[in-house]
Amino acid sequence: MVKIEGRLKLRRFIADMTLLVHEAHGDEAMILENGRQLLADLISTDDWLPQRFSEPNALKYRQYLLHCDPLGRFSVVSFVWGPGQSTPIHDHTTWGIVGVLRGAELSQGYDLVEGVPVGGRIERLERGEVACVSPIVGDIHKVFNALDDRASVSIHVYGGNIGQISRHVYDDEGRISSFVSGYHNDMLPNLWVA
């Protein structure tokens, strides 16, 4: 069961992100720098995410919406990775901040060389670590659960309603397909119940 303090922690994070995005006036560097610290503070303890937003699926990773700014300026999402699960090579078309709440994940960056994705560095994020993505700092990657024996959970903050943004997946031959990810939940956490 999520403690009252945990609910308050998520509510404070959402309020702080709202103020940051408002005050940044689209300054991506400011959002990434300050948002990175806000997310690191949120994931420093694991007492706030309701169980239903951290449940894995045996077949495919899950993307649960936790909050979407009413003006569509940012969204907060939990990603749940079962053992061995990964994304396709994909982009975001907006800024994103990713922090690992439980477990660990691997992210392999890609560059497009003559339209074909070429794999680059693999970054491992452990519990409590935060990374950023964006069209400016690097936006194309593939993400894996780094653990073979249990689920991993990461919290993502994106510059828009990521479940509704048209994005792209890339195959090894350079074919690009558009997709809209949507979400796996049909309800949001209630931040206001004491």
PDB file of N, CA and C in Angstrom, residues 6 13 85 87 176:
ATOM      1  N   GLY A   6       3.988   9.131   0.375  1.00  0.00           N
ATOM      2  CA  GLY A   6       4.308   8.790  -1.003  1.00  0.00           C
ATOM      3  C   GLY A   6       3.431   9.540  -1.991  1.00  0.00           C
ATOM      4  N   PHE A  13       6.126  16.521  -6.841  1.00  0.00           N
ATOM      5  CA  PHE A  13       6.919  16.429  -8.064  1.00  0.00           C
ATOM      6  C   PHE A  13       6.151  17.027  -9.246  1.00  0.00           C
ATOM      7  N   GLN A  85      12.563  -8.042 -21.660  1.00  0.00           N
ATOM      8  CA  GLN A  85      11.749  -7.194 -22.535  1.00  0.00           C
ATOM      9  C   GLN A  85      12.520  -5.962 -22.997  1.00  0.00           C
ATOM     10  N   THR A  87      12.232  -2.387 -26.049  1.00  0.00           N
ATOM     11  CA  THR A  87      11.493  -1.612 -27.048  1.00  0.00           C
ATOM     12  C   THR A  87      12.104  -1.883 -28.416  1.00  0.00           C
ATOM     13  N   ILE A 176      11.320   3.227 -41.805  1.00  0.00           N
ATOM     14  CA  ILE A 176      10.767   4.011 -40.702  1.00  0.00           C
ATOM     15  C   ILE A 176       9.253   3.876 -40.724  1.00  0.00           C
TER      16      ILE A 176
END
